[in-house]
Amino acid sequence: MTLPLSILDLAHIGEDGIAASFRASVDLAQHAQEWGYRRIWFAEHHNMPSIASSATSVLIAHVAAHTTTIRLGAGGIMLPNHSPLQIAEQFGTLETLHPGRIDLGLGRAPGSDQNTLRALRRDPMSADSFPQDVQELQAYFDGQSRIPGVNAYPGKDTHVPLYILGSSLFGARLAAALGLPYSFASHFAPQALEDAVRIYRRDFQPSAALAAPYVIAGVNAIVADTQADADALFLTAKRRRVASMVGRGQTFTDAELDLLLESPAGQQVLNMMRYAAIGTPAVAREYLDHFAKLADADELIVATQITESTARLRSFELLAQAMDLAAAA
């Protein structure tokens, strides 16, 4: 049986600017809907010149208005940046406008640096109340507000499904305790994947939201018609990642970037992309089948480091064909 396959759209801002990024997200969603992908998620990031999904709920609304059946959501909203009531209102609005199509993944990281955290007016201690904030948010959606006299309009009784996101054991334990589905960010933080999933499945407590544990695992993929093309796209992605994370905004030649990749800092950056299906459709299929077993996953969510829109679409098209998504749908 083919596992459901979904997409994490990184909403990359390329040379054509932010408006082009939004058009590319709509284009990808429309094609992904046709190809059989289950859902597309967007992540909340702030003060990042390469990512356009900072106003996450607004982008979800825009893409939802241009699609009809594919599920859309946040992967995720960094809840400590917001009040639970505001998020309940935003996603209650989305669910009311697009019933049965909206997901809400929740994380506790700031999604930004310390200066940006201050600009967001975020309390540095706000992450400590993340479990309570998740429960407050869930109560708004279920019409059982934890604050007397306060309800989310829209939001009340919309039952928007919640997902706990994580890259450590904390999220696994929380998702298990609350009886919620768990999505592990193994596409950029692979270290704790197996331990986190094992703990989540072992400790899971059935709830009104979910009777049995459900794991979504993140994985990178670059698929092309030839192995050489996929390898070339991956090399470009690695160079771009190391330039961003190690190069501190400097300009480098390709030869200099390759030297950076070989450095200890570069190797650490590369390890973030440890789980990656790179190659032809057959190679990608074999890799994802293996990864799904390793991750003990019920669903995979795929991110790609391809930024050029034609190659990005082709990668997701080939992957859908390789995984027989149309037949599974």
Tab-separated table of C-alpha atoms in Angstrom:
chain	number	residue	atom	x	y	z
A	1	MET	CA	0.000	0.000	0.000
A	2	THR	CA	1.330	3.442	-0.965
A	3	LEU	CA	1.540	5.862	1.936
A	4	PRO	CA	-0.132	9.255	1.527
A	5	LEU	CA	2.326	11.819	0.232
A	6	SER	CA	2.110	15.531	0.994
A	7	ILE	CA	4.143	18.660	0.274
A	8	LEU	CA	5.804	21.233	2.496
A	9	ASP	CA	5.912	24.320	0.291
A	10	LEU	CA	8.822	26.485	1.438
A	11	ALA	CA	7.417	29.448	-0.558
A	12	HIS	CA	10.889	30.336	-1.819
A	13	ILE	CA	11.434	33.925	-2.926
A	14	GLY	CA	13.496	33.897	-6.107
A	15	GLU	CA	14.890	36.562	-8.370
A	16	ASP	CA	11.389	37.379	-9.652
A	17	GLY	CA	10.241	38.535	-6.217
A	18	ILE	CA	7.551	37.791	-3.677
A	19	ALA	CA	4.536	38.056	-5.990
A	20	ALA	CA	6.079	35.385	-8.208
A	21	SER	CA	6.521	33.188	-5.139
A	22	PHE	CA	2.807	33.398	-4.403
A	23	ARG	CA	1.961	32.560	-8.012
A	24	ALA	CA	4.302	29.573	-7.839
A	25	SER	CA	2.609	28.318	-4.653
A	26	VAL	CA	-0.794	28.455	-6.334
A	27	ASP	CA	0.573	26.725	-9.426
A	28	LEU	CA	2.144	23.966	-7.328
A	29	ALA	CA	-1.040	23.446	-5.326
A	30	GLN	CA	-3.196	23.182	-8.426
A	31	HIS	CA	-0.865	20.608	-9.946
A	32	ALA	CA	-0.428	18.719	-6.668
A	33	GLN	CA	-4.203	18.441	-6.388
A	34	GLU	CA	-4.320	16.936	-9.866
A	35	TRP	CA	-1.405	14.573	-9.200
A	36	GLY	CA	-2.846	13.079	-6.015
A	37	TYR	CA	-0.932	14.667	-3.149
A	38	ARG	CA	-2.907	14.678	0.106
A	39	ARG	CA	-2.042	18.098	1.532
A	40	ILE	CA	0.228	21.121	1.261
A	41	TRP	CA	1.546	22.882	4.338
A	42	PHE	CA	3.231	26.263	4.706
A	43	ALA	CA	5.500	27.233	7.607
A	44	GLU	CA	5.631	30.406	9.666
A	45	HIS	CA	9.022	32.100	9.318
A	46	HIS	CA	9.888	35.732	9.979
A	47	ASN	CA	12.603	38.092	8.760
A	48	MET	CA	13.852	35.567	6.209
A	49	PRO	CA	14.441	37.122	2.765
A	50	SER	CA	14.137	33.733	1.043
A	51	ILE	CA	10.741	32.635	2.439
A	52	ALA	CA	7.359	34.246	1.691
A	53	SER	CA	5.071	32.390	4.117
A	54	SER	CA	5.379	34.680	7.146
A	55	ALA	CA	1.663	35.596	7.065
A	56	THR	CA	0.855	31.894	6.969
A	57	SER	CA	-2.924	31.961	7.332
A	58	VAL	CA	-3.216	34.628	4.619
A	59	LEU	CA	-1.199	32.539	2.164
A	60	ILE	CA	-3.283	29.450	2.991
A	61	ALA	CA	-6.452	31.444	2.252
A	62	HIS	CA	-5.056	32.602	-1.082
A	63	VAL	CA	-4.067	29.100	-2.191
A	64	ALA	CA	-7.334	27.610	-0.929
A	65	ALA	CA	-9.300	30.103	-3.022
A	66	HIS	CA	-7.506	28.822	-6.141
A	67	THR	CA	-7.916	25.087	-5.437
A	68	THR	CA	-10.897	22.854	-4.705
A	69	THR	CA	-10.052	19.586	-2.959
A	70	ILE	CA	-6.468	19.383	-1.688
A	71	ARG	CA	-5.996	19.895	2.054
A	72	LEU	CA	-4.052	23.000	3.062
A	73	GLY	CA	-2.584	24.076	6.329
A	74	ALA	CA	0.225	25.281	8.503
A	75	GLY	CA	3.290	23.206	9.081
A	76	GLY	CA	3.346	25.096	11.184
A	77	ILE	CA	2.128	28.031	13.165
A	78	MET	CA	4.587	28.923	15.922
A	79	LEU	CA	1.947	29.221	18.613
A	80	PRO	CA	4.048	31.134	21.200
A	81	ASN	CA	4.142	34.021	18.691
A	82	HIS	CA	0.358	34.411	18.993
A	83	SER	CA	-2.565	34.174	21.347
A	84	PRO	CA	-4.547	30.926	20.983
A	85	LEU	CA	-7.705	32.993	20.479
A	86	GLN	CA	-6.264	34.794	17.447
A	87	ILE	CA	-5.181	31.538	15.834
A	88	ALA	CA	-8.592	29.988	16.552
A	89	GLU	CA	-10.245	32.934	14.819
A	90	GLN	CA	-7.909	32.783	11.814
A	91	PHE	CA	-8.164	29.047	11.246
A	92	GLY	CA	-11.833	28.997	12.171
A	93	THR	CA	-12.314	31.488	9.351
A	94	LEU	CA	-10.316	29.312	6.964
A	95	GLU	CA	-12.277	26.182	7.912
A	96	THR	CA	-15.596	28.002	7.494
A	97	LEU	CA	-14.605	29.254	4.051
A	98	HIS	CA	-13.076	25.927	2.960
A	99	PRO	CA	-14.778	23.229	5.040
A	100	GLY	CA	-12.945	19.955	5.481
A	101	ARG	CA	-9.731	21.184	3.868
A	102	ILE	CA	-7.806	22.982	6.619
A	103	ASP	CA	-5.055	21.599	8.890
A	104	LEU	CA	-3.287	23.349	11.746
A	105	GLY	CA	0.190	22.166	12.660
A	106	LEU	CA	1.637	23.760	15.790
A	107	GLY	CA	5.229	24.352	16.832
A	108	ARG	CA	6.824	26.123	19.773
A	109	ALA	CA	9.998	27.529	18.180
A	110	PRO	CA	10.132	31.261	17.403
A	111	GLY	CA	10.692	30.740	13.673
A	112	SER	CA	13.115	33.645	13.826
A	113	ASP	CA	16.198	35.069	15.537
A	114	GLN	CA	16.325	36.950	18.844
A	115	ASN	CA	15.985	40.431	17.314
A	116	THR	CA	12.971	39.316	15.306
A	117	LEU	CA	11.509	37.712	18.417
A	118	ARG	CA	11.574	41.141	20.055
A	119	ALA	CA	10.007	42.717	16.986
A	120	LEU	CA	7.184	40.178	17.269
A	121	ARG	CA	6.638	41.335	20.888
A	122	ARG	CA	7.089	37.718	21.912
A	123	ASP	CA	7.759	36.950	25.566
A	124	PRO	CA	10.986	34.880	25.703
A	125	MET	CA	9.266	32.581	28.221
A	126	SER	CA	6.142	32.039	26.100
A	127	ALA	CA	7.311	28.632	24.854
A	128	ASP	CA	6.988	27.328	28.411
A	129	SER	CA	3.194	27.533	28.177
A	130	PHE	CA	2.994	25.780	24.812
A	131	PRO	CA	1.154	22.664	26.121
A	132	GLN	CA	-1.469	24.815	27.863
A	133	ASP	CA	-1.807	27.050	24.803
A	134	VAL	CA	-2.430	24.021	22.582
A	135	GLN	CA	-5.191	22.861	24.920
A	136	GLU	CA	-6.719	26.347	25.049
A	137	LEU	CA	-6.704	26.484	21.234
A	138	GLN	CA	-8.236	23.034	20.909
A	139	ALA	CA	-10.982	23.997	23.360
A	140	TYR	CA	-11.950	27.000	21.233
A	141	PHE	CA	-12.371	24.767	18.181
A	142	ASP	CA	-14.398	22.239	20.179
A	143	GLY	CA	-16.759	24.857	21.667
A	144	GLN	CA	-15.468	24.256	25.196
A	145	SER	CA	-13.557	27.436	25.960
A	146	ARG	CA	-11.239	27.321	28.954
A	147	ILE	CA	-11.753	31.056	29.568
A	148	PRO	CA	-15.275	31.836	30.840
A	149	GLY	CA	-17.215	34.085	28.519
A	150	VAL	CA	-14.625	33.966	25.706
A	151	ASN	CA	-15.162	32.096	22.443
A	152	ALA	CA	-13.665	32.213	18.958
A	153	TYR	CA	-15.979	33.675	16.318
A	154	PRO	CA	-15.339	32.206	13.763
A	155	GLY	CA	-13.724	29.080	15.206
A	156	LYS	CA	-16.182	27.757	17.761
A	157	ASP	CA	-17.278	24.204	16.894
A	158	THR	CA	-15.229	24.095	13.671
A	159	HIS	CA	-13.066	21.221	15.016
A	160	VAL	CA	-10.011	22.189	12.969
A	161	PRO	CA	-7.616	19.205	13.223
A	162	LEU	CA	-4.437	19.914	15.172
A	163	TYR	CA	-1.007	18.388	14.575
A	164	ILE	CA	1.953	18.708	16.928
A	165	LEU	CA	5.172	19.477	15.081
A	166	GLY	CA	8.555	18.675	16.504
A	167	SER	CA	12.216	17.976	16.025
A	168	SER	CA	12.908	16.672	19.534
A	169	LEU	CA	11.410	14.344	22.124
A	170	PHE	CA	9.350	17.139	23.709
A	171	GLY	CA	6.854	17.291	20.851
A	172	ALA	CA	6.601	13.511	20.709
A	173	ARG	CA	5.672	13.311	24.381
A	174	LEU	CA	3.190	16.170	24.113
A	175	ALA	CA	1.454	14.748	21.033
A	176	ALA	CA	1.222	11.361	22.748
A	177	ALA	CA	-0.195	12.829	25.961
A	178	LEU	CA	-2.819	14.906	24.123
A	179	GLY	CA	-3.726	12.154	21.672
A	180	LEU	CA	-2.880	14.239	18.604
A	181	PRO	CA	-1.108	13.366	15.347
A	182	TYR	CA	2.629	14.045	15.298
A	183	SER	CA	4.732	15.470	12.471
A	184	PHE	CA	8.514	15.184	12.787
A	185	ALA	CA	10.730	17.706	10.990
A	186	SER	CA	13.241	15.134	9.764
A	187	HIS	CA	13.705	17.082	6.526
A	188	PHE	CA	15.977	19.501	8.427
A	189	ALA	CA	16.450	18.039	11.938
A	190	PRO	CA	17.020	14.308	11.458
A	191	GLN	CA	18.853	13.391	14.656
A	192	ALA	CA	15.986	12.372	16.967
A	193	LEU	CA	13.587	10.943	14.378
A	194	GLU	CA	13.577	7.281	15.387
A	195	ASP	CA	13.584	7.916	19.142
A	196	ALA	CA	10.822	10.515	18.892
A	197	VAL	CA	8.518	8.291	16.845
A	198	ARG	CA	9.148	5.326	19.128
A	199	ILE	CA	8.275	7.370	22.235
A	200	TYR	CA	5.202	8.847	20.574
A	201	ARG	CA	3.814	5.470	19.553
A	202	ARG	CA	4.653	3.886	22.922
A	203	ASP	CA	3.072	6.626	25.040
A	204	PHE	CA	0.118	7.584	22.828
A	205	GLN	CA	-3.158	8.141	24.684
A	206	PRO	CA	-6.303	7.813	22.537
A	207	SER	CA	-8.449	10.943	22.489
A	208	ALA	CA	-11.642	12.293	20.980
A	209	ALA	CA	-9.472	13.686	18.187
A	210	LEU	CA	-7.525	10.521	17.365
A	211	ALA	CA	-8.001	6.862	18.255
A	212	ALA	CA	-4.543	5.609	17.248
A	213	PRO	CA	-1.130	7.265	16.736
A	214	TYR	CA	-0.478	8.934	13.402
A	215	VAL	CA	3.019	9.955	12.260
A	216	ILE	CA	3.952	12.304	9.430
A	217	ALA	CA	7.682	12.367	8.664
A	218	GLY	CA	9.420	15.084	6.690
A	219	VAL	CA	11.853	14.171	3.931
A	220	ASN	CA	13.664	16.025	1.156
A	221	ALA	CA	13.290	15.045	-2.484
A	222	ILE	CA	14.810	16.155	-5.763
A	223	VAL	CA	13.563	14.049	-8.664
A	224	ALA	CA	14.546	14.487	-12.307
A	225	ASP	CA	14.432	12.562	-15.561
A	226	THR	CA	18.092	11.555	-15.169
A	227	GLN	CA	20.308	10.924	-12.184
A	228	ALA	CA	22.780	13.497	-13.468
A	229	ASP	CA	20.111	16.193	-13.556
A	230	ALA	CA	18.971	15.359	-10.009
A	231	ASP	CA	22.549	15.380	-8.729
A	232	ALA	CA	23.167	18.768	-10.360
A	233	LEU	CA	20.051	20.228	-8.763
A	234	PHE	CA	21.107	18.822	-5.397
A	235	LEU	CA	24.587	20.313	-5.694
A	236	THR	CA	23.046	23.723	-6.396
A	237	ALA	CA	20.797	23.301	-3.362
A	238	LYS	CA	23.725	22.313	-1.127
A	239	ARG	CA	25.766	25.287	-2.261
A	240	ARG	CA	22.862	27.643	-1.633
A	241	ARG	CA	22.232	26.187	1.824
A	242	VAL	CA	25.857	26.387	2.938
A	243	ALA	CA	26.198	29.924	1.571
A	244	SER	CA	23.147	30.972	3.570
A	245	MET	CA	23.997	29.230	6.824
A	246	VAL	CA	27.798	29.338	6.895
A	247	GLY	CA	28.728	32.076	4.445
A	248	ARG	CA	26.849	34.817	6.345
A	249	GLY	CA	25.659	36.607	3.240
A	250	GLN	CA	29.028	36.747	1.495
A	251	THR	CA	29.457	36.109	-2.217
A	252	PHE	CA	31.387	32.976	-3.176
A	253	THR	CA	32.444	31.180	-6.331
A	254	ASP	CA	31.226	27.621	-6.810
A	255	ALA	CA	34.732	26.352	-6.026
A	256	GLU	CA	34.745	28.279	-2.736
A	257	LEU	CA	31.307	26.929	-1.845
A	258	ASP	CA	32.488	23.392	-2.505
A	259	LEU	CA	35.363	23.975	-0.088
A	260	LEU	CA	32.853	25.260	2.463
A	261	LEU	CA	30.813	22.105	1.974
A	262	GLU	CA	33.853	20.035	2.904
A	263	SER	CA	34.493	22.002	6.100
A	264	PRO	CA	33.159	20.817	9.487
A	265	ALA	CA	30.541	23.559	9.454
A	266	GLY	CA	29.535	22.610	5.927
A	267	GLN	CA	29.230	18.960	6.856
A	268	GLN	CA	26.977	19.934	9.742
A	269	VAL	CA	24.728	21.822	7.326
A	270	LEU	CA	24.660	18.841	4.964
A	271	ASN	CA	23.675	16.548	7.810
A	272	MET	CA	20.502	18.586	8.177
A	273	MET	CA	19.492	17.195	4.768
A	274	ARG	CA	20.473	13.623	5.668
A	275	TYR	CA	17.089	12.225	4.648
A	276	ALA	CA	16.816	13.013	0.951
A	277	ALA	CA	15.571	11.158	-2.114
A	278	ILE	CA	17.809	12.335	-4.947
A	279	GLY	CA	17.549	10.812	-8.396
A	280	THR	CA	15.273	9.363	-11.014
A	281	PRO	CA	11.691	8.362	-10.176
A	282	ALA	CA	12.740	4.749	-9.555
A	283	VAL	CA	15.551	5.823	-7.225
A	284	ALA	CA	13.241	8.191	-5.361
A	285	ARG	CA	10.575	5.515	-4.958
A	286	GLU	CA	13.055	3.035	-3.530
A	287	TYR	CA	14.448	5.636	-1.132
A	288	LEU	CA	11.040	6.795	0.140
A	289	ASP	CA	9.844	3.225	0.650
A	290	HIS	CA	12.938	2.627	2.792
A	291	PHE	CA	12.581	5.931	4.641
A	292	ALA	CA	8.913	5.326	5.466
A	293	LYS	CA	9.872	2.067	7.184
A	294	LEU	CA	12.780	3.711	9.008
A	295	ALA	CA	10.545	6.525	10.229
A	296	ASP	CA	7.641	4.181	11.032
A	297	ALA	CA	5.502	6.776	9.279
A	298	ASP	CA	1.849	6.785	8.284
A	299	GLU	CA	2.413	9.648	5.831
A	300	LEU	CA	5.382	11.450	4.301
A	301	ILE	CA	5.601	15.181	3.734
A	302	VAL	CA	8.136	16.181	1.107
A	303	ALA	CA	10.195	19.349	0.914
A	304	THR	CA	12.390	20.225	-2.019
A	305	GLN	CA	15.369	22.538	-2.195
A	306	ILE	CA	14.709	23.238	-5.897
A	307	THR	CA	13.925	26.915	-6.364
A	308	GLU	CA	13.480	27.114	-10.150
A	309	SER	CA	9.737	26.696	-10.746
A	310	THR	CA	9.808	24.434	-13.821
A	311	ALA	CA	12.274	21.981	-12.291
A	312	ARG	CA	10.375	22.080	-8.986
A	313	LEU	CA	7.070	21.204	-10.644
A	314	ARG	CA	8.722	18.463	-12.678
A	315	SER	CA	10.235	16.970	-9.523
A	316	PHE	CA	6.861	16.738	-7.778
A	317	GLU	CA	5.199	15.405	-10.953
A	318	LEU	CA	7.774	12.634	-11.353
A	319	LEU	CA	7.528	11.787	-7.671
A	320	ALA	CA	3.742	11.499	-7.862
A	321	GLN	CA	4.086	9.158	-10.827
A	322	ALA	CA	6.739	7.083	-9.085
A	323	MET	CA	4.610	6.703	-5.963
A	324	ASP	CA	1.427	5.919	-7.956
A	325	LEU	CA	-0.482	8.686	-6.191
A	326	ALA	CA	-3.186	8.914	-8.821
A	327	ALA	CA	-3.952	5.208	-8.456
A	328	ALA	CA	-3.938	5.452	-4.668
A	329	ALA	CA	-6.387	8.353	-4.767
